Amino acid sequence: DKGDFRHYMLKEIYEQPKVIAACLDGRVSETSILTNCFGADSDFLKEVENIHIVACGTSYHAGMVAKYWIEDLAGLPCAVEVASEYRYRKVAVPKNTLFLTLSQSGETADTLAALKMAKGLGYLTTLAICNVPSSSLVRESALTLLTNAGVEIGVASTKAFTTQLTALLVTSVAIAVQHGLSAARETELVRSLRSLPAYIDMALKQDSAIKMLADRFANKQNAIFLGRGSMFPIALEGALKLKEISYIHAEAYPAGELKHGPLALVDEDMPIITVVPNNSLLDKLKSNLQEVSARGGELYVFADLDTEFHEEVGVTFTEVPKVPDILAPIVHTIPLQLLAYYVAVVKGTDVDQPRNLAKSVTVE
Ligand code: F6R
């Protein structure tokens, strides 16, 4: 039932504060990660020395964000790969490596095949972060962390993605705690996690501002998304959403890569959508954006007010709430979901059932 919403996708975008709270329920106390949240005592995390993350599509983008978190918080090496590549190559598995899959449906053929292969490769254990409790992936993994997003009907994944990110941040902190993260930092991170639903609510308040931008994309053939650090995978996810439902060709780059090629594409017809973290990368990103402005590219900047971006000719600013740095990728996802949604509505495409796509990809 769509309730008052025109599409399931919009309904699911708006469910995010609630389902993220559901994802945290039973996983965190006021101050710490609960040790039994993987269906086993989290002592096994002490032994983990490496992490391999395997997934497809949007779930793969969630895995890419987790790499930044795990290496930053736990100091452990983390590799992320799409399942369709992983399953067809010879993978070197260092000792004490955790095999982590991500899937909304738990029925994605490539991800299941990767898990099957991984079981013969001597991993420490297998963990699935999944939205469907009765799925094959959950059944076949040793450990599970359910995302609790509820049924997702829109083919373009929204709430499944942000709950995966939430579950991945819980997992990253849990691993880090077993590898020397201080109790004070754990408490700080858990408090950030607990305020996530409220931040997502604030981000959703930009709905009408973003809706007003949509007209300006309706006649575009192409778009470029930029991010740096843990925002790069969010740029990829923003581009994927736009492609999937509005059929506009979109690419995402780490902003520092622009001058190594993609800058050649930039002219007055090219919208550049940028998700801007308010951290040490801010100044570098600003100089990347100047290169775009200098070539007449139309900039759409999603950032918090403290980044001091100003609207000027060729620059459209949309406010994103100021949040702890660790949460920025999750909160910045919201405006990009809304942007893709409203552009598709303006174009009149079938938002919930985009052409050529299936919700669950159970064949290779
Ligand atoms: C994009 C999308 C797909 C899925 C991918 C993996 O919006 O939904 O890219 O993320 O097919 O599906 P799951 O997560 O079910 O394994």
Short mmCIF file of C-alpha atoms and ligand atoms in Angstrom, two decimals, residues 55-61 102-109 111 137 152 154-158 160 164 237 240-241 244 357-361, ligand 1:
data_model
loop_
_atom_site.label_atom_id
_atom_site.label_comp_id
_atom_site.label_asym_id
_atom_site.label_seq_id
_atom_site.Cartn_x
_atom_site.Cartn_y
_atom_site.Cartn_z
CA ALA A 55 27.95 -7.50 -3.38
CA CYS A 56 26.23 -6.11 -6.51
CA GLY A 57 24.81 -2.75 -7.57
CA THR A 58 23.62 -0.50 -4.78
CA SER A 59 24.70 -3.04 -2.17
CA TYR A 60 28.21 -2.87 -3.63
CA HIS A 61 28.19 0.91 -3.14
CA LEU A 102 25.57 -7.39 1.32
CA SER A 103 22.19 -7.91 -0.30
CA GLN A 104 18.73 -6.47 -0.01
CA SER A 105 17.00 -9.55 -1.41
CA GLY A 106 19.42 -12.26 -0.38
CA GLU A 107 18.64 -13.94 -3.73
CA THR A 108 21.09 -12.25 -6.10
CA ALA A 109 22.59 -15.09 -8.14
CA THR A 111 26.31 -12.88 -4.67
CA LEU A 137 21.93 -15.74 1.54
CA GLU A 152 11.18 -2.79 -0.45
CA GLY A 154 10.56 0.12 -5.68
CA VAL A 155 13.13 -1.47 -7.98
CA ALA A 156 15.53 1.37 -7.24
CA SER A 157 16.87 0.57 -3.80
CA THR A 158 16.62 3.37 -1.21
CA ALA A 160 17.64 -0.96 1.87
CA GLN A 164 22.85 -1.46 4.95
CA GLU A 237 24.98 5.67 -5.90
CA LEU A 240 23.05 4.88 -10.44
CA LYS A 241 19.70 6.13 -9.10
CA GLU A 244 17.96 3.65 -13.35
CA LEU A 357 15.25 -4.03 -14.63
CA ALA A 358 14.08 -6.60 -12.09
CA LYS A 359 13.93 -6.17 -8.33
CA SER A 360 15.72 -9.39 -7.64
CA VAL A 361 18.37 -10.61 -10.07
C1 F6R B 1 19.78 -0.48 -7.65
C2 F6R B 1 19.49 -1.83 -7.24
C3 F6R B 1 20.39 -2.93 -7.68
C4 F6R B 1 20.61 -3.92 -6.54
C5 F6R B 1 21.42 -5.13 -7.01
C6 F6R B 1 21.73 -6.07 -5.86
O1 F6R B 1 18.83 0.43 -7.19
O2 F6R B 1 18.53 -2.06 -6.54
O3 F6R B 1 21.62 -2.42 -8.13
O4 F6R B 1 21.26 -3.25 -5.50
O5 F6R B 1 20.71 -5.81 -8.01
O6 F6R B 1 20.55 -6.53 -5.25
P1 F6R B 1 20.57 -7.15 -3.82
O7 F6R B 1 20.94 -6.07 -2.86
O8 F6R B 1 19.16 -7.66 -3.59
O9 F6R B 1 21.58 -8.26 -3.80
#
